[in-house]
Coordinates of C-alpha atoms in Angstrom, one line a residue:
M1 CA -35.0 16.8 -74.0
K2 CA -35.1 19.7 -71.9
F3 CA -36.1 22.8 -73.9
F4 CA -38.4 24.7 -71.5
I5 CA -40.8 27.6 -71.8
V6 CA -40.4 30.1 -69.3
A7 CA -43.6 32.3 -68.7
I8 CA -42.5 35.6 -68.0
F9 CA -45.5 38.3 -67.0
C10 CA -43.3 41.6 -65.8
V11 CA -40.0 42.1 -64.4
L12 CA -39.5 45.7 -62.0
A13 CA -38.5 48.6 -63.2
A14 CA -36.0 49.1 -61.2
D15 CA -34.8 45.8 -62.0
V16 CA -34.3 47.1 -66.1
L17 CA -31.6 49.9 -64.8
A18 CA -29.6 47.3 -62.3
L19 CA -25.9 46.3 -63.6
V20 CA -24.2 43.8 -60.6
N21 CA -24.8 44.8 -56.9
P22 CA -21.5 43.6 -55.0
E23 CA -23.7 43.2 -52.1
K24 CA -26.0 40.2 -54.4
V25 CA -22.8 39.1 -55.1
Y26 CA -22.4 35.6 -53.4
L27 CA -18.4 33.5 -53.6
V28 CA -18.5 30.2 -53.2
V29 CA -15.7 28.4 -51.5
N30 CA -14.0 25.0 -50.9
D31 CA -12.3 25.1 -47.7
N32 CA -10.2 21.5 -49.1
D33 CA -8.2 24.0 -51.5
P34 CA -5.7 26.3 -49.8
D35 CA -6.3 29.2 -52.3
S36 CA -10.2 28.9 -52.5
M37 CA -10.5 31.6 -49.6
S38 CA -7.8 33.9 -50.2
I39 CA -9.0 34.0 -53.9
A40 CA -12.2 34.8 -52.7
Q41 CA -11.3 37.4 -50.2
T42 CA -9.0 39.2 -52.4
Y43 CA -12.1 39.5 -55.1
C44 CA -14.2 41.0 -51.9
R45 CA -11.7 43.8 -51.4
L46 CA -11.4 44.4 -55.0
R47 CA -15.0 44.6 -55.7
D48 CA -16.7 45.8 -52.0
V49 CA -18.1 42.2 -51.4
P50 CA -19.5 41.8 -48.5
M51 CA -16.9 39.4 -46.5
E52 CA -20.2 37.3 -45.1
N53 CA -20.9 36.7 -48.5
I54 CA -18.3 33.8 -48.5
L55 CA -20.1 31.1 -48.6
V56 CA -17.6 28.1 -47.0
F57 CA -18.0 24.4 -47.8
S58 CA -16.2 20.9 -47.4
M59 CA -16.1 19.8 -51.3
P60 CA -14.6 16.9 -53.4
S61 CA -10.9 18.3 -54.0
S62 CA -10.8 16.8 -57.9
G63 CA -12.4 19.0 -60.7
F64 CA -14.7 16.2 -61.7
V65 CA -17.4 15.0 -59.7
S66 CA -20.5 12.1 -60.5
R67 CA -24.2 13.7 -60.5
K68 CA -25.0 12.3 -57.2
T69 CA -22.1 13.8 -55.5
Y70 CA -23.1 17.4 -57.4
F71 CA -26.6 16.8 -55.7
E72 CA -25.3 16.0 -52.5
Q73 CA -22.5 17.6 -52.1
V74 CA -22.3 21.1 -54.5
E75 CA -25.9 21.8 -55.4
S76 CA -28.1 21.6 -52.7
P77 CA -25.6 22.8 -50.0
I78 CA -25.3 26.2 -51.8
I79 CA -28.8 26.3 -52.7
R80 CA -29.8 25.3 -48.7
K81 CA -27.4 28.4 -47.3
L82 CA -28.0 30.9 -49.9
I83 CA -31.7 30.3 -48.9
K84 CA -30.5 30.7 -44.7
K85 CA -28.9 33.7 -45.9
G86 CA -32.4 35.3 -47.5
A87 CA -30.4 35.1 -50.8
I88 CA -33.1 33.4 -52.4
K89 CA -37.1 32.8 -50.9
A90 CA -37.9 29.1 -51.7
I91 CA -40.3 26.4 -50.5
D92 CA -38.1 23.6 -49.6
T93 CA -40.4 20.3 -50.4
E94 CA -38.3 17.5 -48.7
S95 CA -38.0 15.3 -51.5
K96 CA -35.8 14.5 -54.8
D97 CA -37.0 14.0 -58.6
A98 CA -35.8 10.6 -59.8
F99 CA -32.1 11.8 -60.8
G100 CA -31.6 12.8 -56.9
R101 CA -31.7 16.3 -56.9
E102 CA -33.4 18.4 -54.2
I103 CA -36.5 20.2 -55.1
F104 CA -37.2 23.8 -53.8
I105 CA -39.5 25.8 -55.2
P106 CA -38.3 29.6 -55.4
S107 CA -40.1 32.7 -55.3
E108 CA -37.3 34.9 -55.0
I109 CA -33.7 35.3 -56.2
N110 CA -31.4 38.2 -55.1
V111 CA -28.2 36.8 -56.0
D112 CA -27.0 38.4 -59.1
F113 CA -24.1 36.3 -59.4
L114 CA -22.8 33.0 -57.7
I115 CA -19.0 33.1 -58.4
L116 CA -17.5 29.5 -57.5
C117 CA -14.0 29.8 -56.5
K118 CA -11.1 27.7 -57.6
G119 CA -11.5 24.1 -55.6
V120 CA -15.1 23.6 -56.4
P121 CA -15.4 21.0 -59.0
W122 CA -15.8 22.4 -62.9
Q123 CA -17.4 19.1 -64.3
L124 CA -20.0 16.6 -64.1
V125 CA -18.4 13.1 -65.4
R126 CA -21.1 11.4 -67.5
S127 CA -22.8 9.1 -65.6
Q128 CA -22.7 5.3 -66.6
Q129 CA -26.1 3.7 -65.7
S130 CA -28.0 7.0 -65.6
P131 CA -32.1 7.1 -65.9
S132 CA -31.9 9.5 -68.8
V133 CA -29.2 8.9 -70.9
K134 CA -30.7 5.3 -72.7
K135 CA -27.6 5.8 -75.7
Y136 CA -24.4 7.7 -75.2
S137 CA -23.3 9.9 -78.1
M138 CA -21.5 13.3 -77.4
Q139 CA -24.8 15.6 -77.9
N140 CA -27.3 12.6 -76.0
T141 CA -25.4 13.4 -72.8
D142 CA -25.9 14.2 -69.4
A143 CA -22.3 15.4 -69.1
A144 CA -22.2 19.4 -68.0
S145 CA -20.2 22.1 -66.2
V146 CA -20.5 22.8 -62.5
D147 CA -21.4 26.1 -63.9
S148 CA -23.9 25.8 -66.4
E149 CA -26.0 22.9 -64.0
L150 CA -26.5 25.5 -61.1
S151 CA -27.6 28.2 -63.4
A152 CA -30.3 25.9 -64.4
C153 CA -31.2 24.5 -60.7
F154 CA -34.5 25.3 -60.5
I155 CA -35.9 25.0 -64.3
P156 CA -38.1 21.7 -64.6
Q157 CA -36.3 19.0 -66.6
K158 CA -37.7 15.9 -67.2
N159 CA -33.9 14.2 -68.0
F160 CA -30.3 15.4 -68.5
D161 CA -30.0 13.9 -71.8
F162 CA -29.4 17.7 -73.6
A163 CA -28.9 21.3 -72.8
C164 CA -32.1 23.5 -71.9
K165 CA -32.8 26.8 -73.4
N166 CA -31.1 30.0 -72.1
P167 CA -34.0 33.1 -71.8
L168 CA -31.2 35.5 -71.6
F169 CA -30.1 34.6 -75.0
K170 CA -30.0 37.6 -77.2
N171 CA -31.7 38.7 -74.2
Y172 CA -29.0 41.7 -72.7
K173 CA -31.4 45.0 -72.9
N174 CA -33.5 43.3 -70.1
D175 CA -31.3 43.6 -66.7
G176 CA -34.1 41.8 -64.5
L177 CA -34.5 39.1 -66.9
F178 CA -32.7 36.4 -64.7
K179 CA -35.0 36.8 -61.7
A180 CA -38.2 36.2 -63.7
A181 CA -36.7 33.3 -65.4
Q182 CA -35.3 32.1 -62.0
I183 CA -31.7 31.7 -63.3
L184 CA -28.5 31.5 -60.6
R185 CA -26.1 33.4 -62.3
V186 CA -22.9 31.8 -62.1
A187 CA -18.8 33.3 -62.6
R188 CA -15.9 31.1 -62.2
L189 CA -12.5 32.6 -60.4
D190 CA -10.0 29.4 -61.1
G191 CA -6.6 28.2 -63.4
V192 CA -3.6 26.8 -62.9
S193 CA -2.5 28.8 -59.5
K194 CA -3.5 31.4 -57.3
S195 CA -1.3 34.2 -58.0
E196 CA -2.1 33.6 -61.4
I197 CA -6.1 34.2 -60.7
I198 CA -5.3 37.2 -58.5
S199 CA -3.0 38.3 -61.0
A200 CA -5.8 38.7 -63.6
L201 CA -8.6 40.0 -61.4
R202 CA -6.1 43.1 -59.8
R203 CA -5.5 43.8 -63.6
T204 CA -9.4 43.8 -64.7
V205 CA -10.0 46.5 -62.3
D206 CA -7.2 48.1 -63.2
A207 CA -8.7 47.8 -66.4
E208 CA -11.7 48.9 -65.8
R209 CA -10.7 52.3 -64.4
N210 CA -8.4 53.0 -67.5
G211 CA -10.7 51.7 -70.2
L212 CA -9.4 48.8 -71.9
R213 CA -6.7 49.7 -74.4
G214 CA -5.0 47.3 -76.8
R215 CA -5.1 46.0 -80.0
V216 CA -7.9 43.1 -81.4
Y217 CA -6.9 39.6 -83.1
I218 CA -8.9 37.5 -84.5
D219 CA -7.7 33.8 -85.1
Q220 CA -9.4 32.9 -88.3
S221 CA -9.7 29.0 -89.1
K222 CA -11.9 28.3 -91.9
Y223 CA -13.4 25.0 -89.9
S224 CA -17.3 26.2 -90.2
P225 CA -19.0 29.3 -91.6
L226 CA -21.1 30.2 -88.5
G227 CA -17.2 30.3 -86.3
D228 CA -16.3 33.0 -88.6
K229 CA -18.9 34.4 -88.8
W230 CA -19.1 35.7 -85.5
L231 CA -15.2 36.4 -85.9
E232 CA -15.8 38.7 -88.4
K233 CA -18.6 40.0 -86.6
V234 CA -16.2 41.0 -84.0
K235 CA -13.8 42.7 -86.2
L236 CA -16.2 44.8 -87.7
L237 CA -17.7 45.9 -84.1
M238 CA -13.9 46.5 -82.7
S239 CA -12.9 48.4 -86.0
E240 CA -15.7 50.7 -85.7
Q241 CA -14.8 51.7 -81.8
Y242 CA -11.6 52.2 -84.1
F243 CA -9.2 49.8 -82.3
D244 CA -6.7 48.2 -84.4
V245 CA -7.5 44.7 -85.9
S246 CA -4.7 42.1 -87.0
E247 CA -6.4 39.2 -88.9
N248 CA -4.9 35.8 -89.3
P249 CA -7.2 33.8 -92.2
D250 CA -4.8 30.9 -91.4
R251 CA -6.0 27.7 -89.9
A252 CA -3.0 27.8 -87.2
L253 CA -2.4 31.0 -84.6
F254 CA -0.8 33.9 -85.2
S255 CA 3.3 32.7 -86.1
Y256 CA 6.1 34.1 -84.5
S257 CA 6.3 36.3 -88.0
E258 CA 3.4 38.4 -86.6
R259 CA 3.4 40.9 -84.0
F260 CA 1.2 39.6 -80.9
D261 CA 1.4 42.9 -78.5
G262 CA -0.7 44.3 -76.4
V263 CA -3.6 41.9 -77.1
A264 CA -7.2 43.4 -75.3
V265 CA -9.8 41.2 -77.7
Y266 CA -8.8 38.1 -78.9
F267 CA -10.5 35.4 -80.5
G268 CA -9.8 32.6 -82.4
W269 CA -10.6 29.0 -83.4
Y270 CA -10.4 25.9 -83.7
T271 CA -6.9 24.9 -82.6
Y272 CA -6.3 21.9 -79.6
G273 CA -3.6 23.6 -77.6
A274 CA -1.7 27.1 -76.8
Y275 CA 1.3 27.2 -78.8
G276 CA 3.3 29.9 -80.6
Y277 CA 3.4 33.4 -78.3
F278 CA 0.3 31.9 -76.0
K279 CA 3.2 29.5 -74.2
E280 CA 5.8 32.5 -73.9
K281 CA 6.6 32.1 -70.0
N282 CA 7.5 36.0 -70.5
M283 CA 3.9 36.9 -72.3
S284 CA 0.8 38.4 -71.3
F285 CA -2.4 40.0 -72.8
A286 CA -3.3 44.0 -72.1
D287 CA -5.2 44.3 -68.8
G288 CA -8.7 43.1 -68.4
A289 CA -8.3 41.4 -72.0
I290 CA -11.4 39.4 -73.3
G291 CA -12.1 37.0 -76.0
W292 CA -11.5 33.2 -75.9
H293 CA -9.9 30.6 -78.4
I294 CA -13.4 28.3 -79.3
Y295 CA -12.3 24.5 -79.0
S296 CA -14.9 21.8 -77.2
F297 CA -12.3 20.6 -74.6
S298 CA -11.0 24.0 -73.4
A299 CA -11.8 23.9 -70.1
S300 CA -12.0 20.0 -69.4
Q301 CA -8.4 20.2 -67.4
M302 CA -8.2 24.0 -65.0
R303 CA -4.7 22.7 -63.7
N304 CA -3.4 21.7 -67.3
P305 CA -1.6 25.2 -68.7
V306 CA -2.0 23.6 -72.3
F307 CA -5.7 24.1 -72.4
W308 CA -6.8 27.2 -73.2
S309 CA -9.3 28.5 -70.7
P310 CA -6.4 28.5 -67.9
T311 CA -4.3 29.4 -70.6
F312 CA -6.2 32.9 -71.2
V313 CA -6.1 32.9 -67.3
R314 CA -2.7 33.2 -67.3
L315 CA -2.3 35.4 -69.3
G316 CA -4.4 37.9 -67.8
A317 CA -8.0 37.8 -69.1
G318 CA -10.3 39.2 -67.0
A319 CA -12.9 37.8 -68.9
T320 CA -12.8 34.1 -71.0
V321 CA -15.2 31.2 -70.9
G322 CA -14.5 27.5 -71.9
N323 CA -16.5 24.3 -72.5
V324 CA -15.7 20.9 -70.4
H325 CA -17.1 18.7 -72.8
E326 CA -18.2 18.7 -76.6
P327 CA -20.6 21.4 -76.4
F328 CA -21.3 22.1 -80.3
L329 CA -20.9 24.9 -81.8
S330 CA -23.9 27.1 -82.2
M331 CA -24.4 25.8 -77.6
T332 CA -21.2 28.4 -77.2
H333 CA -21.1 31.4 -76.6
H334 CA -21.3 33.3 -79.4
A335 CA -18.5 35.7 -79.8
D336 CA -20.8 38.4 -81.1
L337 CA -23.3 38.9 -79.1
F338 CA -20.7 38.6 -76.0
I339 CA -19.2 41.9 -77.9
E340 CA -22.3 44.0 -78.6
A341 CA -23.4 43.3 -74.5
L342 CA -20.4 44.8 -73.6
L343 CA -20.2 47.7 -76.3
D344 CA -23.9 48.3 -74.7
G345 CA -22.7 48.8 -71.2
K346 CA -23.2 45.7 -69.8
T347 CA -20.8 43.6 -67.5
A348 CA -18.8 40.8 -68.7
G349 CA -20.7 38.3 -66.7
E350 CA -24.4 40.0 -68.0
A351 CA -22.9 39.4 -71.5
A352 CA -20.9 35.8 -70.8
Y353 CA -25.5 35.0 -70.2
A354 CA -26.9 37.2 -73.2
S355 CA -24.2 35.5 -75.5
I356 CA -24.9 31.8 -74.4
P357 CA -27.7 29.8 -76.1
V358 CA -28.2 26.9 -73.9
L359 CA -27.7 26.0 -70.1
S360 CA -27.7 22.4 -68.0
W361 CA -24.8 22.0 -70.6
Q362 CA -20.8 22.0 -71.1
N363 CA -19.9 26.2 -71.0
V364 CA -18.5 28.2 -68.2
F365 CA -17.5 31.9 -67.5
F366 CA -14.2 32.6 -66.3
G367 CA -13.3 35.7 -64.8
D368 CA -15.1 38.8 -63.3
P369 CA -18.4 38.7 -63.7
M370 CA -18.8 42.8 -62.5
Y371 CA -16.5 43.9 -65.4
R372 CA -16.8 46.8 -67.7
P373 CA -14.3 47.5 -70.2
F374 CA -15.5 50.0 -72.0
L375 CA -16.5 51.7 -68.7
V376 CA -14.5 54.5 -69.4
S377 CA -15.0 56.0 -72.9
L378 CA -11.7 56.8 -75.7
E379 CA -12.5 60.6 -75.3
E380 CA -11.7 60.2 -71.1
Q381 CA -8.6 58.2 -72.0
V382 CA -7.7 60.7 -74.3
E383 CA -8.3 63.6 -71.8
S384 CA -6.0 61.2 -69.4
L385 CA -3.0 61.3 -71.7
E386 CA -3.6 65.2 -72.1
K387 CA -2.9 65.6 -68.7
G388 CA 0.6 63.6 -68.8
K389 CA -0.7 60.7 -67.1
F390 CA 0.5 57.8 -69.4
D391 CA 1.9 53.8 -69.0
K392 CA 2.5 51.1 -71.2
Y393 CA -1.0 50.6 -72.1
S394 CA -1.3 54.2 -73.0
Q395 CA 0.7 54.5 -76.7
Y396 CA -2.7 52.0 -78.1
V397 CA -4.9 55.2 -76.7
V398 CA -2.5 57.5 -79.2
V399 CA -3.1 54.6 -82.6
R400 CA -7.3 53.8 -81.5
Q401 CA -7.6 58.1 -81.7
M402 CA -5.2 58.4 -84.5
N403 CA -7.6 55.8 -86.0
K404 CA -10.8 57.8 -84.5
L405 CA -9.6 61.0 -86.2
M406 CA -8.3 59.4 -89.9
K407 CA -11.9 58.3 -90.3
T408 CA -13.5 61.6 -88.9
S409 CA -11.2 64.0 -89.8
S410 CA -8.0 63.8 -91.7
R411 CA -4.5 62.0 -91.8
S412 CA -3.1 65.1 -91.5
E413 CA -4.2 65.5 -88.3
A414 CA -4.1 61.8 -86.8
E415 CA -0.4 62.1 -87.4
A416 CA -0.2 65.3 -86.5
F417 CA -1.8 63.7 -83.3
A418 CA 0.6 60.7 -82.6
K419 CA 3.7 62.4 -83.5
R420 CA 2.7 64.4 -80.4
F421 CA 3.6 61.2 -78.2
I422 CA 6.2 59.8 -80.0
G423 CA 9.7 59.6 -77.6
N424 CA 7.2 60.8 -74.7
L425 CA 5.9 58.1 -73.3
P426 CA 6.0 54.3 -74.3
D427 CA 5.4 53.9 -78.4
D428 CA 6.6 50.8 -79.6
A429 CA 3.4 50.5 -80.7
I430 CA 2.7 54.3 -82.1
L431 CA 6.5 53.4 -84.5
F432 CA 4.8 50.4 -85.8
K433 CA 2.0 52.1 -87.1
F434 CA 3.9 54.8 -88.5
F435 CA 6.1 52.3 -90.0
E436 CA 3.1 50.2 -91.8
M437 CA 1.8 52.9 -92.6
R438 CA 4.8 54.4 -95.1
L439 CA 5.1 51.1 -96.1
K440 CA 1.5 50.6 -97.6
D441 CA 2.3 54.4 -99.0
G442 CA 5.8 53.0 -100.8
N443 CA 7.5 55.7 -98.9
L444 CA 10.5 53.1 -98.0
P445 CA 13.3 55.8 -96.4
D446 CA 10.1 57.3 -94.1
A447 CA 9.3 53.9 -93.1
L448 CA 13.1 52.8 -92.5
K449 CA 13.3 55.7 -90.5
Y450 CA 10.3 54.3 -88.0
A451 CA 11.8 51.3 -88.3
N452 CA 15.5 52.3 -87.0
M453 CA 13.9 54.3 -84.0
I454 CA 11.9 50.8 -83.2
F455 CA 15.2 49.0 -83.5
E456 CA 16.7 51.8 -80.7
R457 CA 14.3 50.8 -78.3
D458 CA 14.8 48.5 -75.4
I459 CA 13.8 45.2 -76.7
S460 CA 13.1 43.9 -73.1
E461 CA 12.2 40.3 -71.9
D462 CA 8.5 41.2 -72.4
A463 CA 7.2 38.9 -75.5
S464 CA 4.6 41.3 -76.5
R465 CA 7.3 44.1 -77.2
I466 CA 9.4 41.0 -78.5
S467 CA 7.0 40.5 -81.3
I468 CA 7.2 44.0 -82.6
F469 CA 10.8 43.6 -83.1
M470 CA 9.8 40.2 -85.1
G471 CA 7.1 41.6 -87.1
T472 CA 9.4 44.2 -88.5
A473 CA 12.4 42.3 -88.7
C474 CA 9.6 40.1 -91.1
L475 CA 8.3 42.7 -93.0
L476 CA 11.8 43.9 -94.0
S477 CA 12.9 40.3 -95.0
F478 CA 11.4 40.5 -98.0
R479 CA 12.9 44.1 -99.3
K480 CA 16.1 45.0 -100.9
G481 CA 18.9 47.1 -100.0
E482 CA 19.5 49.3 -97.4
A483 CA 16.1 47.8 -95.5
A484 CA 16.8 44.2 -96.0
V485 CA 20.1 45.1 -93.7
L486 CA 18.4 46.4 -91.6
G487 CA 16.2 43.1 -91.4
M488 CA 19.2 41.4 -90.6
K489 CA 20.2 43.6 -87.8
F490 CA 16.8 43.3 -86.2
C491 CA 17.2 39.0 -86.9
E492 CA 20.6 39.6 -85.1
R493 CA 19.4 41.3 -82.2
L494 CA 16.4 39.1 -81.7
L495 CA 19.3 36.3 -80.9
D496 CA 19.1 37.5 -77.6
A497 CA 15.2 37.3 -76.7
D498 CA 14.1 34.7 -73.8
M499 CA 11.7 32.4 -76.0
D500 CA 11.0 29.0 -77.4
S501 CA 13.1 27.7 -78.9
D502 CA 10.0 27.9 -82.3
F503 CA 10.9 31.6 -82.3
G504 CA 14.4 30.4 -83.4
R505 CA 13.2 28.9 -86.6
H506 CA 11.4 32.3 -87.3
I507 CA 14.4 34.4 -86.7
A508 CA 16.7 32.2 -89.1
A509 CA 13.8 31.9 -91.9
S510 CA 13.6 35.8 -92.3
A511 CA 17.4 36.1 -92.3
R512 CA 17.9 32.8 -94.6
R513 CA 15.2 35.2 -97.2
I514 CA 17.4 38.3 -96.5
S515 CA 20.2 36.8 -97.4
Q516 CA 18.9 35.0 -100.1
I517 CA 17.3 38.0 -102.1
N518 CA 20.3 39.9 -100.9
P519 CA 23.7 37.4 -101.3
G520 CA 25.9 40.3 -100.4
I521 CA 24.2 40.4 -96.7
L522 CA 25.7 37.7 -95.1
P523 CA 24.5 36.1 -91.6
S524 CA 27.0 36.2 -88.3
E525 CA 28.2 33.1 -87.3
R526 CA 25.9 33.4 -84.3
M527 CA 23.1 33.2 -86.6
K528 CA 24.7 30.3 -89.0
N529 CA 24.8 28.3 -86.0
L530 CA 21.1 29.2 -85.7
F531 CA 20.6 27.6 -89.1
E532 CA 22.4 24.5 -88.5
K533 CA 20.2 24.6 -85.4
V534 CA 16.7 24.2 -86.8
D535 CA 18.0 22.0 -89.5
R536 CA 19.0 19.2 -87.6
Q537 CA 15.5 19.9 -85.9
I538 CA 13.3 19.8 -88.9
A539 CA 15.5 16.6 -89.7
E540 CA 14.9 15.2 -86.9
E541 CA 11.4 15.9 -86.8
K542 CA 11.2 14.4 -89.9
A543 CA 12.7 10.6 -89.5
A544 CA 10.5 10.7 -86.5
A545 CA 7.2 11.3 -88.7
E546 CA 8.4 8.8 -91.2
K547 CA 9.3 6.3 -88.5
R548 CA 6.2 6.7 -87.2
A549 CA 4.6 6.3 -91.0
A550 CA 6.4 3.3 -90.8
E551 CA 5.3 1.4 -87.7
K552 CA 1.7 2.3 -88.3
K553 CA 1.8 0.9 -92.0
A554 CA 3.2 -2.0 -90.4
S555 CA 0.6 -2.5 -87.8
E556 CA -1.9 -2.2 -90.0
K557 CA -0.7 -4.6 -92.1
K558 CA -0.1 -6.7 -89.2
S559 CA -3.9 -6.8 -88.5
N560 CA -5.2 -7.0 -92.1
K561 CA -3.0 -10.3 -91.8
S562 CA -4.6 -11.8 -88.5

């Protein structure tokens, strides 16, 4: 076991007040990846990091490396170059430990963050004949993320069988602790493509300038009380900040029948890979979105868009985390602590280290470590609105202020405030807010007024906006009369949406429900064709499942005989 105790006698007072200093941020580039340098240079320009802080190395182009290769071609060269630049002061003992790691004795760490750019390997594979791992299990393994192993490179370890305690865990109030604890904080700019990584970076900087805007989505799974407890706390924290929160209590992800627009904060678990809105080509999160989907191998394949970590990068997340190997739930990032640290004013990188209990383990932080999503207050966002400065995310500021006024003042004042902006900026989210409120009030005529206003808006090719149309159609599909007629109009219009085939199933479900509840409301020929297509797909899937089950049964029977 490599749990350790770090004795910390003092931290300079100046460090306690410090945030991430751009001049103390260093970027690691692999010159065997054509995208690596471009990403590093873009980050330096966006964040005023000196170009001379880009460190170039020749590393394996694979994302997976052995521990020997990691020590020789990743860790040691990085440490040596940081020492040469004066970013780390350390004694080179010119010796190695039993595992081949060069031994340095650091006296001072002046690296606020080390950022690994696309091309730098991300996973240490399990050793086949490790001196430390006598008997392999998912918990007793020397497999780890490059990032987490690098973070713990100065921590004395007897072996690599397991994780070591992170002294920064829950300690986000003390900004200088990482120096005293000799932790090398690491972030990663990675994903499927350079364009996706750079786009996420630019949108993150925009989000910091404007403040995080959008909605909160919580995908509960009821898989384990611990994970659900974290997500419940996130929901509470974000509600206290007056964000709109949607919660999905089912084990499946948010479905196509629900709105999924303006995703500013998302936390969920426990689904193998991305599907539904997450995989739509026209889907994107709000600028600077934060959060993740808890899954054991979410970051094990960074070039495969099905995996969760590259999915979040593609959707534009400014800060997310993942795991390269089985981490076990208690040793993953704690979502509630991450949000608590951000709300306390910490950067995303600082929050990531304050929310992970272990190092030398499976975890990776992706995104801009300098990002502060809550730097701009709601009051400042509203003030900007009042000055006529707005974009497509401004409507979520209106909704958030509306929530605040309903809690601190009155509903009438909240509604009067929001109505001033209807028609004067992109307003789908505002209209849906009124639509839902009126339905809950039992005021159907007024609810239909707002639903009609949503219908008049351009559906566009944006999957986020399409989800508002779909959410409206679904709510109307349970109604009768005029509401059902309008619901069918929404369904017919959604036939033009450029979405995945599974989306069509949800359109068909809503339209069928309307016709069943209201026999006089008949679907169009196009809708009937969709019904037939969906029925064929379901029949084919059922037949395929039955065939697989029969083959499995036959195989088991044959095996038992032999």
